[in-house]
PDB file of C-alpha atoms in Angstrom:
ATOM      1  CA  MET J   1      94.079  60.981  92.210  1.00  0.00           C
ATOM      2  CA  CYS J   2      96.813  62.579  90.154  1.00  0.00           C
ATOM      3  CA  LEU J   3      98.654  65.543  91.623  1.00  0.00           C
ATOM      4  CA  PRO J   4     100.683  68.170  89.822  1.00  0.00           C
ATOM      5  CA  GLY J   5     104.383  67.346  89.569  1.00  0.00           C
ATOM      6  CA  ARG J   6     105.500  70.126  91.935  1.00  0.00           C
ATOM      7  CA  VAL J   7     103.093  69.067  94.695  1.00  0.00           C
ATOM      8  CA  ALA J   8     104.064  65.435  94.252  1.00  0.00           C
ATOM      9  CA  ARG J   9     107.707  66.304  94.674  1.00  0.00           C
ATOM     10  CA  CYS J  10     106.978  68.292  97.850  1.00  0.00           C
ATOM     11  CA  LEU J  11     105.316  65.262  99.399  1.00  0.00           C
ATOM     12  CA  PHE J  12     108.613  63.449  99.355  1.00  0.00           C
ATOM     13  CA  PHE J  13     109.816  65.810 102.116  1.00  0.00           C
ATOM     14  CA  ASP J  14     108.888  65.548 105.757  1.00  0.00           C
ATOM     15  CA  GLN J  15     106.123  68.014 106.526  1.00  0.00           C
ATOM     16  CA  ASN J  16     107.550  68.588 110.028  1.00  0.00           C
ATOM     17  CA  PRO J  17     111.145  67.366 110.010  1.00  0.00           C
ATOM     18  CA  ARG J  18     112.018  68.961 113.355  1.00  0.00           C
ATOM     19  CA  SER J  19     109.444  66.828 115.128  1.00  0.00           C
ATOM     20  CA  LYS J  20     111.678  63.813 114.646  1.00  0.00           C
ATOM     21  CA  ARG J  21     114.488  63.738 117.190  1.00  0.00           C
ATOM     22  CA  ASP J  22     117.787  62.329 115.989  1.00  0.00           C
ATOM     23  CA  PRO J  23     118.872  59.807 118.670  1.00  0.00           C
ATOM     24  CA  VAL J  24     122.545  60.191 117.731  1.00  0.00           C
ATOM     25  CA  LYS J  25     122.396  63.970 118.002  1.00  0.00           C
ATOM     26  CA  SER J  26     120.511  63.721 121.299  1.00  0.00           C
ATOM     27  CA  ARG J  27     123.156  61.414 122.708  1.00  0.00           C
ATOM     28  CA  ARG J  28     125.933  63.761 121.583  1.00  0.00           C
ATOM     29  CA  ASP J  29     124.238  66.733 123.232  1.00  0.00           C
ATOM     30  CA  GLU J  30     123.936  64.808 126.470  1.00  0.00           C
ATOM     31  CA  GLU J  31     127.555  63.649 126.290  1.00  0.00           C
ATOM     32  CA  GLY J  32     128.714  67.206 125.650  1.00  0.00           C
ATOM     33  CA  ALA J  33     126.729  68.509 128.593  1.00  0.00           C
ATOM     34  CA  CYS J  34     128.121  65.765 130.830  1.00  0.00           C
ATOM     35  CA  SER J  35     131.686  66.526 129.712  1.00  0.00           C
ATOM     36  CA  CYS J  36     131.276  70.214 130.485  1.00  0.00           C
ATOM     37  CA  ALA J  37     129.690  69.371 133.826  1.00  0.00           C
ATOM     38  CA  LEU J  38     132.585  67.052 134.706  1.00  0.00           C
ATOM     39  CA  CYS J  39     135.103  69.763 133.813  1.00  0.00           C
ATOM     40  CA  GLY J  40     133.231  72.197 136.002  1.00  0.00           C
ATOM     41  CA  ALA J  41     133.077  69.641 138.806  1.00  0.00           C
ATOM     42  CA  GLN J  42     136.827  69.101 138.580  1.00  0.00           C
ATOM     43  CA  ASP J  43     137.434  72.836 138.814  1.00  0.00           C
ATOM     44  CA  GLY J  44     135.077  73.035 141.754  1.00  0.00           C
ATOM     45  CA  VAL J  45     136.728  70.169 143.617  1.00  0.00           C
ATOM     46  CA  SER J  46     140.269  71.422 142.934  1.00  0.00           C
ATOM     47  CA  PRO J  47     141.263  74.055 145.479  1.00  0.00           C
ATOM     48  CA  SER J  48     141.980  77.563 144.344  1.00  0.00           C
ATOM     49  CA  ARG J  49     145.055  79.454 145.485  1.00  0.00           C
ATOM     50  CA  VAL J  50     145.014  82.970 146.903  1.00  0.00           C
ATOM     51  CA  ASN J  51     148.196  85.058 146.927  1.00  0.00           C
ATOM     52  CA  GLU J  52     148.874  87.904 149.313  1.00  0.00           C
ATOM     53  CA  LEU J  53     151.762  90.111 150.404  1.00  0.00           C
ATOM     54  CA  TYR J  54     152.346  91.547 153.862  1.00  0.00           C
ATOM     55  CA  VAL J  55     155.125  92.856 156.087  1.00  0.00           C
ATOM     56  CA  ASP J  56     155.866  90.443 158.919  1.00  0.00           C
ATOM     57  CA  ASP J  57     158.104  87.607 160.059  1.00  0.00           C
ATOM     58  CA  PRO J  58     155.989  84.571 159.169  1.00  0.00           C
ATOM     59  CA  ASP J  59     158.032  81.974 161.062  1.00  0.00           C
ATOM     60  CA  LYS J  60     158.429  83.425 164.543  1.00  0.00           C
ATOM     61  CA  GLU J  61     158.815  79.953 166.059  1.00  0.00           C
ATOM     62  CA  SER J  62     162.074  79.326 164.201  1.00  0.00           C
ATOM     63  CA  GLY J  63     164.054  81.325 166.736  1.00  0.00           C
ATOM     64  CA  GLY J  64     165.269  83.713 164.065  1.00  0.00           C
ATOM     65  CA  LYS J  65     166.921  80.957 162.007  1.00  0.00           C
ATOM     66  CA  ILE J  66     166.704  79.959 158.344  1.00  0.00           C
ATOM     67  CA  GLU J  67     167.648  76.477 157.173  1.00  0.00           C
ATOM     68  CA  VAL J  68     169.997  76.411 154.170  1.00  0.00           C
ATOM     69  CA  ASN J  69     170.591  73.549 151.722  1.00  0.00           C
ATOM     70  CA  LEU J  70     173.736  73.834 149.596  1.00  0.00           C
ATOM     71  CA  ASN J  71     175.040  71.359 147.019  1.00  0.00           C
ATOM     72  CA  ILE J  72     178.041  72.449 144.963  1.00  0.00           C
ATOM     73  CA  SER J  73     180.775  70.727 142.944  1.00  0.00           C
ATOM     74  CA  LEU J  74     184.350  71.995 142.587  1.00  0.00           C
ATOM     75  CA  PRO J  75     185.926  69.613 140.044  1.00  0.00           C
ATOM     76  CA  ASN J  76     189.473  70.982 140.465  1.00  0.00           C
ATOM     77  CA  LEU J  77     189.812  71.347 144.238  1.00  0.00           C
ATOM     78  CA  HIS J  78     190.660  68.560 146.702  1.00  0.00           C
ATOM     79  CA  CYS J  79     188.110  67.808 149.415  1.00  0.00           C
ATOM     80  CA  GLU J  80     190.597  68.419 152.246  1.00  0.00           C
ATOM     81  CA  LEU J  81     190.884  72.021 151.072  1.00  0.00           C
ATOM     82  CA  VAL J  82     187.152  72.747 150.814  1.00  0.00           C
ATOM     83  CA  GLY J  83     185.471  74.439 153.745  1.00  0.00           C
ATOM     84  CA  LEU J  84     182.365  76.461 154.595  1.00  0.00           C
ATOM     85  CA  ASP J  85     182.573  79.717 156.537  1.00  0.00           C
ATOM     86  CA  ILE J  86     179.584  81.619 157.969  1.00  0.00           C
ATOM     87  CA  GLN J  87     179.448  85.283 159.021  1.00  0.00           C
ATOM     88  CA  ASP J  88     176.668  87.738 159.867  1.00  0.00           C
ATOM     89  CA  GLU J  89     175.983  91.124 161.441  1.00  0.00           C
ATOM     90  CA  MET J  90     175.157  89.559 164.817  1.00  0.00           C
ATOM     91  CA  GLY J  91     178.848  88.745 165.239  1.00  0.00           C
ATOM     92  CA  ARG J  92     178.794  85.150 164.116  1.00  0.00           C
ATOM     93  CA  HIS J  93     182.059  84.112 162.465  1.00  0.00           C
ATOM     94  CA  GLU J  94     182.441  80.396 161.964  1.00  0.00           C
ATOM     95  CA  VAL J  95     185.326  79.019 159.915  1.00  0.00           C
ATOM     96  CA  GLY J  96     185.229  75.459 158.610  1.00  0.00           C
ATOM     97  CA  HIS J  97     181.629  74.571 159.460  1.00  0.00           C
ATOM     98  CA  ILE J  98     181.350  70.772 159.384  1.00  0.00           C
ATOM     99  CA  ASP J  99     178.003  69.908 161.044  1.00  0.00           C
ATOM    100  CA  ASN J 100     175.518  68.150 158.710  1.00  0.00           C
ATOM    101  CA  SER J 101     177.926  68.401 155.801  1.00  0.00           C
ATOM    102  CA  MET J 102     179.382  65.861 153.394  1.00  0.00           C
ATOM    103  CA  LYS J 103     182.303  65.874 150.965  1.00  0.00           C
ATOM    104  CA  VAL J 104     182.420  63.449 148.048  1.00  0.00           C
ATOM    105  CA  PRO J 105     185.643  63.174 145.990  1.00  0.00           C
ATOM    106  CA  LEU J 106     185.330  63.736 142.239  1.00  0.00           C
ATOM    107  CA  ASN J 107     187.643  63.029 139.304  1.00  0.00           C
ATOM    108  CA  ASN J 108     189.760  60.463 141.182  1.00  0.00           C
ATOM    109  CA  GLY J 109     190.177  62.803 144.129  1.00  0.00           C
ATOM    110  CA  ASP J 110     191.117  65.904 142.151  1.00  0.00           C
ATOM    111  CA  GLY J 111     187.710  67.485 142.736  1.00  0.00           C
ATOM    112  CA  CYS J 112     185.038  67.606 145.410  1.00  0.00           C
ATOM    113  CA  ARG J 113     181.278  67.789 145.767  1.00  0.00           C
ATOM    114  CA  PHE J 114     180.241  69.583 148.946  1.00  0.00           C
ATOM    115  CA  GLU J 115     176.752  69.188 150.383  1.00  0.00           C
ATOM    116  CA  GLY J 116     175.781  70.998 153.558  1.00  0.00           C
ATOM    117  CA  HIS J 117     172.670  71.666 155.632  1.00  0.00           C
ATOM    118  CA  PHE J 118     173.044  74.502 158.117  1.00  0.00           C
ATOM    119  CA  SER J 119     171.170  77.460 159.574  1.00  0.00           C
ATOM    120  CA  ILE J 120     171.743  81.192 159.317  1.00  0.00           C
ATOM    121  CA  ASN J 121     170.390  84.050 161.398  1.00  0.00           C
ATOM    122  CA  LYS J 122     167.686  86.321 160.004  1.00  0.00           C
ATOM    123  CA  VAL J 123     170.098  89.213 159.639  1.00  0.00           C
ATOM    124  CA  PRO J 124     172.313  90.272 156.726  1.00  0.00           C
ATOM    125  CA  GLY J 125     175.417  88.156 156.375  1.00  0.00           C
ATOM    126  CA  ASN J 126     177.227  85.699 154.158  1.00  0.00           C
ATOM    127  CA  PHE J 127     178.427  82.140 153.879  1.00  0.00           C
ATOM    128  CA  HIS J 128     181.218  81.174 151.552  1.00  0.00           C
ATOM    129  CA  VAL J 129     183.040  78.145 150.217  1.00  0.00           C
ATOM    130  CA  SER J 130     186.792  78.646 150.453  1.00  0.00           C
ATOM    131  CA  THR J 131     190.127  77.177 151.513  1.00  0.00           C
ATOM    132  CA  HIS J 132     190.323  79.415 154.598  1.00  0.00           C
ATOM    133  CA  SER J 133     189.926  76.478 156.996  1.00  0.00           C
ATOM    134  CA  ALA J 134     192.626  74.348 155.350  1.00  0.00           C
ATOM    135  CA  THR J 135     195.735  73.613 157.402  1.00  0.00           C
ATOM    136  CA  ALA J 136     198.007  74.579 154.516  1.00  0.00           C
ATOM    137  CA  GLN J 137     196.841  77.023 151.872  1.00  0.00           C
ATOM    138  CA  PRO J 138     197.247  75.804 148.281  1.00  0.00           C
ATOM    139  CA  GLN J 139     199.316  77.859 145.892  1.00  0.00           C
ATOM    140  CA  ASN J 140     196.631  78.408 143.236  1.00  0.00           C
ATOM    141  CA  PRO J 141     193.216  77.132 144.379  1.00  0.00           C
ATOM    142  CA  ASP J 142     190.802  76.625 141.499  1.00  0.00           C
ATOM    143  CA  MET J 143     187.294  77.855 142.356  1.00  0.00           C
ATOM    144  CA  THR J 144     185.532  76.903 139.131  1.00  0.00           C
ATOM    145  CA  HIS J 145     182.278  75.244 140.152  1.00  0.00           C
ATOM    146  CA  ILE J 146     178.736  74.110 139.434  1.00  0.00           C
ATOM    147  CA  ILE J 147     175.923  74.880 141.884  1.00  0.00           C
ATOM    148  CA  HIS J 148     173.437  72.014 141.929  1.00  0.00           C
ATOM    149  CA  LYS J 149     171.176  73.424 144.602  1.00  0.00           C
ATOM    150  CA  LEU J 150     170.832  76.382 146.920  1.00  0.00           C
ATOM    151  CA  SER J 151     167.526  76.606 148.756  1.00  0.00           C
ATOM    152  CA  PHE J 152     166.210  78.007 152.014  1.00  0.00           C
ATOM    153  CA  GLY J 153     163.580  76.655 154.400  1.00  0.00           C
ATOM    154  CA  ASP J 154     161.080  73.878 153.761  1.00  0.00           C
ATOM    155  CA  LYS J 155     160.791  72.245 150.367  1.00  0.00           C
ATOM    156  CA  LEU J 156     157.485  73.027 148.680  1.00  0.00           C
ATOM    157  CA  GLN J 157     156.246  70.234 146.405  1.00  0.00           C
ATOM    158  CA  VAL J 158     153.268  72.142 145.056  1.00  0.00           C
ATOM    159  CA  GLN J 159     152.271  72.335 141.421  1.00  0.00           C
ATOM    160  CA  ASN J 160     151.777  75.591 139.555  1.00  0.00           C
ATOM    161  CA  ILE J 161     153.881  77.725 141.885  1.00  0.00           C
ATOM    162  CA  HIS J 162     156.472  79.323 139.670  1.00  0.00           C
ATOM    163  CA  GLY J 163     158.937  80.819 142.095  1.00  0.00           C
ATOM    164  CA  ALA J 164     162.678  81.250 142.475  1.00  0.00           C
ATOM    165  CA  PHE J 165     163.132  78.687 145.240  1.00  0.00           C
ATOM    166  CA  ASN J 166     166.331  77.340 143.654  1.00  0.00           C
ATOM    167  CA  ALA J 167     167.365  80.275 141.487  1.00  0.00           C
ATOM    168  CA  LEU J 168     171.037  79.246 141.428  1.00  0.00           C
ATOM    169  CA  GLY J 169     170.369  75.601 140.602  1.00  0.00           C
ATOM    170  CA  GLY J 170     172.455  74.718 137.553  1.00  0.00           C
ATOM    171  CA  ALA J 171     174.741  77.771 137.717  1.00  0.00           C
ATOM    172  CA  ASP J 172     177.888  76.771 135.802  1.00  0.00           C
ATOM    173  CA  LYS J 173     181.201  78.599 136.300  1.00  0.00           C
ATOM    174  CA  LEU J 174     183.527  75.922 134.922  1.00  0.00           C
ATOM    175  CA  SER J 175     184.764  78.195 132.141  1.00  0.00           C
ATOM    176  CA  SER J 176     185.520  81.178 134.376  1.00  0.00           C
ATOM    177  CA  ASN J 177     188.945  82.305 135.609  1.00  0.00           C
ATOM    178  CA  PRO J 178     190.177  79.553 137.988  1.00  0.00           C
ATOM    179  CA  LEU J 179     191.616  82.152 140.389  1.00  0.00           C
ATOM    180  CA  ALA J 180     188.539  84.392 140.386  1.00  0.00           C
ATOM    181  CA  SER J 181     186.323  84.917 143.403  1.00  0.00           C
ATOM    182  CA  HIS J 182     182.581  84.736 142.836  1.00  0.00           C
ATOM    183  CA  ASP J 183     180.058  86.950 144.597  1.00  0.00           C
ATOM    184  CA  TYR J 184     176.417  85.866 144.605  1.00  0.00           C
ATOM    185  CA  ILE J 185     174.266  88.621 146.075  1.00  0.00           C
ATOM    186  CA  LEU J 186     170.941  87.245 147.287  1.00  0.00           C
ATOM    187  CA  LYS J 187     167.712  88.966 148.292  1.00  0.00           C
ATOM    188  CA  ILE J 188     165.726  86.403 150.289  1.00  0.00           C
ATOM    189  CA  VAL J 189     161.914  86.641 150.287  1.00  0.00           C
ATOM    190  CA  PRO J 190     159.989  84.752 153.025  1.00  0.00           C
ATOM    191  CA  THR J 191     157.264  82.541 151.551  1.00  0.00           C
ATOM    192  CA  VAL J 192     154.413  80.777 153.365  1.00  0.00           C
ATOM    193  CA  TYR J 193     152.206  78.028 151.943  1.00  0.00           C
ATOM    194  CA  GLU J 194     149.019  77.169 153.852  1.00  0.00           C
ATOM    195  CA  ASP J 195     147.013  74.154 152.703  1.00  0.00           C
ATOM    196  CA  MET J 196     143.293  73.571 153.288  1.00  0.00           C
ATOM    197  CA  SER J 197     143.959  71.813 156.600  1.00  0.00           C
ATOM    198  CA  GLY J 198     145.588  74.981 157.916  1.00  0.00           C
ATOM    199  CA  LYS J 199     149.093  73.513 157.978  1.00  0.00           C
ATOM    200  CA  GLN J 200     151.757  76.049 157.080  1.00  0.00           C
ATOM    201  CA  ARG J 201     155.139  75.446 155.502  1.00  0.00           C
ATOM    202  CA  TYR J 202     157.840  78.082 155.482  1.00  0.00           C
ATOM    203  CA  SER J 203     160.154  78.463 152.539  1.00  0.00           C
ATOM    204  CA  TYR J 204     162.151  81.267 150.960  1.00  0.00           C
ATOM    205  CA  GLN J 205     162.469  82.474 147.406  1.00  0.00           C
ATOM    206  CA  TYR J 206     165.400  84.604 146.361  1.00  0.00           C
ATOM    207  CA  THR J 207     166.710  86.764 143.579  1.00  0.00           C
ATOM    208  CA  VAL J 208     170.383  86.790 142.694  1.00  0.00           C
ATOM    209  CA  ALA J 209     173.033  88.949 141.071  1.00  0.00           C
ATOM    210  CA  ASN J 210     176.643  87.874 140.649  1.00  0.00           C
ATOM    211  CA  LYS J 211     180.088  89.172 139.801  1.00  0.00           C
ATOM    212  CA  GLU J 212     183.612  87.803 139.391  1.00  0.00           C
ATOM    213  CA  TYR J 213     186.850  89.414 140.497  1.00  0.00           C
ATOM    214  CA  VAL J 214     190.380  88.519 141.556  1.00  0.00           C
ATOM    215  CA  ALA J 215     190.941  89.131 145.272  1.00  0.00           C
ATOM    216  CA  TYR J 216     194.368  89.549 146.877  1.00  0.00           C
ATOM    217  CA  SER J 217     195.232  88.990 150.531  1.00  0.00           C
ATOM    218  CA  HIS J 218     197.330  91.441 152.596  1.00  0.00           C
ATOM    219  CA  THR J 219     200.394  89.401 151.635  1.00  0.00           C
ATOM    220  CA  GLY J 220     199.652  89.781 147.940  1.00  0.00           C
ATOM    221  CA  ARG J 221     198.501  86.206 147.423  1.00  0.00           C
ATOM    222  CA  ILE J 222     195.365  85.368 145.482  1.00  0.00           C
ATOM    223  CA  ILE J 223     192.865  83.565 147.716  1.00  0.00           C
ATOM    224  CA  PRO J 224     189.637  83.020 145.765  1.00  0.00           C
ATOM    225  CA  ALA J 225     186.317  82.076 147.354  1.00  0.00           C
ATOM    226  CA  ILE J 226     182.670  81.568 146.452  1.00  0.00           C
ATOM    227  CA  TRP J 227     180.593  84.087 148.414  1.00  0.00           C
ATOM    228  CA  PHE J 228     176.869  84.028 149.038  1.00  0.00           C
ATOM    229  CA  ARG J 229     175.951  87.414 150.509  1.00  0.00           C
ATOM    230  CA  TYR J 230     172.343  87.626 151.620  1.00  0.00           C
ATOM    231  CA  ASP J 231     169.810  90.087 152.935  1.00  0.00           C
ATOM    232  CA  LEU J 232     166.156  89.529 153.814  1.00  0.00           C
ATOM    233  CA  SER J 233     163.181  91.249 152.257  1.00  0.00           C
ATOM    234  CA  PRO J 234     160.609  92.659 154.718  1.00  0.00           C
ATOM    235  CA  ILE J 235     157.814  91.511 152.381  1.00  0.00           C
ATOM    236  CA  THR J 236     156.341  88.041 152.899  1.00  0.00           C
ATOM    237  CA  VAL J 237     154.558  86.142 150.118  1.00  0.00           C
ATOM    238  CA  LYS J 238     151.720  83.880 151.266  1.00  0.00           C
ATOM    239  CA  TYR J 239     149.876  81.226 149.247  1.00  0.00           C
ATOM    240  CA  THR J 240     146.604  79.969 150.754  1.00  0.00           C
ATOM    241  CA  GLU J 241     144.573  77.037 149.430  1.00  0.00           C
ATOM    242  CA  ARG J 242     140.801  77.569 149.439  1.00  0.00           C
ATOM    243  CA  ARG J 243     137.836  75.580 148.181  1.00  0.00           C
ATOM    244  CA  GLN J 244     134.797  77.434 146.857  1.00  0.00           C
ATOM    245  CA  PRO J 245     131.505  77.145 148.823  1.00  0.00           C
ATOM    246  CA  LEU J 246     129.034  74.383 147.902  1.00  0.00           C
ATOM    247  CA  TYR J 247     126.316  76.769 146.720  1.00  0.00           C
ATOM    248  CA  ARG J 248     128.718  78.457 144.314  1.00  0.00           C
ATOM    249  CA  PHE J 249     129.839  75.076 143.004  1.00  0.00           C
ATOM    250  CA  ILE J 250     126.231  73.953 142.355  1.00  0.00           C
ATOM    251  CA  THR J 251     125.385  77.274 140.717  1.00  0.00           C
ATOM    252  CA  SER J 252     128.364  77.033 138.373  1.00  0.00           C
ATOM    253  CA  ILE J 253     127.482  73.437 137.382  1.00  0.00           C
ATOM    254  CA  CYS J 254     123.891  74.438 136.586  1.00  0.00           C
ATOM    255  CA  ALA J 255     125.129  77.398 134.566  1.00  0.00           C
ATOM    256  CA  ILE J 256     127.512  75.172 132.601  1.00  0.00           C
ATOM    257  CA  ILE J 257     124.825  72.589 131.792  1.00  0.00           C
ATOM    258  CA  GLY J 258     122.244  75.224 130.883  1.00  0.00           C
ATOM    259  CA  GLY J 259     124.722  77.100 128.746  1.00  0.00           C
ATOM    260  CA  THR J 260     125.733  73.909 126.956  1.00  0.00           C
ATOM    261  CA  PHE J 261     122.158  73.085 125.961  1.00  0.00           C
ATOM    262  CA  THR J 262     121.489  76.699 124.983  1.00  0.00           C
ATOM    263  CA  VAL J 263     124.502  76.825 122.678  1.00  0.00           C
ATOM    264  CA  ALA J 264     123.636  73.384 121.278  1.00  0.00           C
ATOM    265  CA  GLY J 265     120.100  74.599 120.547  1.00  0.00           C
ATOM    266  CA  ILE J 266     121.375  77.695 118.764  1.00  0.00           C
ATOM    267  CA  LEU J 267     123.771  75.633 116.651  1.00  0.00           C
ATOM    268  CA  ASP J 268     121.022  73.129 115.874  1.00  0.00           C
ATOM    269  CA  SER J 269     118.710  75.934 114.770  1.00  0.00           C
ATOM    270  CA  CYS J 270     121.395  77.446 112.536  1.00  0.00           C
ATOM    271  CA  ILE J 271     122.199  74.093 110.960  1.00  0.00           C
ATOM    272  CA  PHE J 272     118.509  73.306 110.413  1.00  0.00           C
ATOM    273  CA  THR J 273     117.865  76.709 108.816  1.00  0.00           C
ATOM    274  CA  ALA J 274     120.855  76.311 106.514  1.00  0.00           C
ATOM    275  CA  SER J 275     119.747  72.784 105.619  1.00  0.00           C
ATOM    276  CA  GLU J 276     116.225  73.940 104.747  1.00  0.00           C
ATOM    277  CA  ALA J 277     117.587  76.775 102.639  1.00  0.00           C
ATOM    278  CA  TRP J 278     119.842  74.341 100.790  1.00  0.00           C
ATOM    279  CA  LYS J 279     116.933  71.990 100.164  1.00  0.00           C
ATOM    280  CA  LYS J 280     114.873  74.838  98.710  1.00  0.00           C
ATOM    281  CA  ILE J 281     117.754  75.780  96.443  1.00  0.00           C
ATOM    282  CA  GLN J 282     118.098  72.195  95.259  1.00  0.00           C
ATOM    283  CA  LEU J 283     114.335  71.926  94.776  1.00  0.00           C
ATOM    284  CA  GLY J 284     114.385  75.049  92.628  1.00  0.00           C
ATOM    285  CA  LYS J 285     117.064  73.540  90.418  1.00  0.00           C
ATOM    286  CA  MET J 286     114.979  70.406  89.885  1.00  0.00           C
ATOM    287  CA  GLN J 287     112.029  72.351  88.525  1.00  0.00           C
TER     288      GLN J 287
END
């Protein structure tokens, strides 16, 4: 039986093209859904972090002490002249602190790297690097320096916490006046990190301001020093790790998978509609 040309041409097309499922497309949809589900599972397994602020002393068991870690280089001052002095408002006045400290000569003995680990009371005070403890005071001590590290409390090795735990790390004063004193004014903020096991670690962030000036003694001599004057903030920052409940995790995974297939279906429908419209346009041109 002979059919008109237009009808014959129409028979070349699938009468129900959507009834045939493309195996490649099906596999891609499934892979996409699995990828989204895996991403959601990773987010669900990874603990979330809750931040809070409160007024309290978080580390009452420390006996009112804060551990300090200082690492500083003075490239133009001999090690025998370098000393650490500690003062605070509780009456502490210690000159030439040497416990848990180390001096490493630099530049063939012309300079010194000082590293010290010591504790301070939880009251306003200062600690300073100077020549005050030296047996004989040098004529013109050079206090140009680089601060490698200044931190307080426990070291937190936690990702995605952007805090000022070592705000002075890398501070470079090598080009400053050799006879100038340096004042670093610190505001120390107690910080607590509690992991999912309930273990707490106590650290301290700090902000800093600084100034330089030439200081004269009562005899008119210039005796420079590097001062770290500190005060404590009454506000404590606490980070707490938490994992979301199982039911919420399952609900989110189901929502991700369902949403993936829904969006894939919408895109498939749009593509199919556009394809059919294009075929009709092409068919019209062939007539």
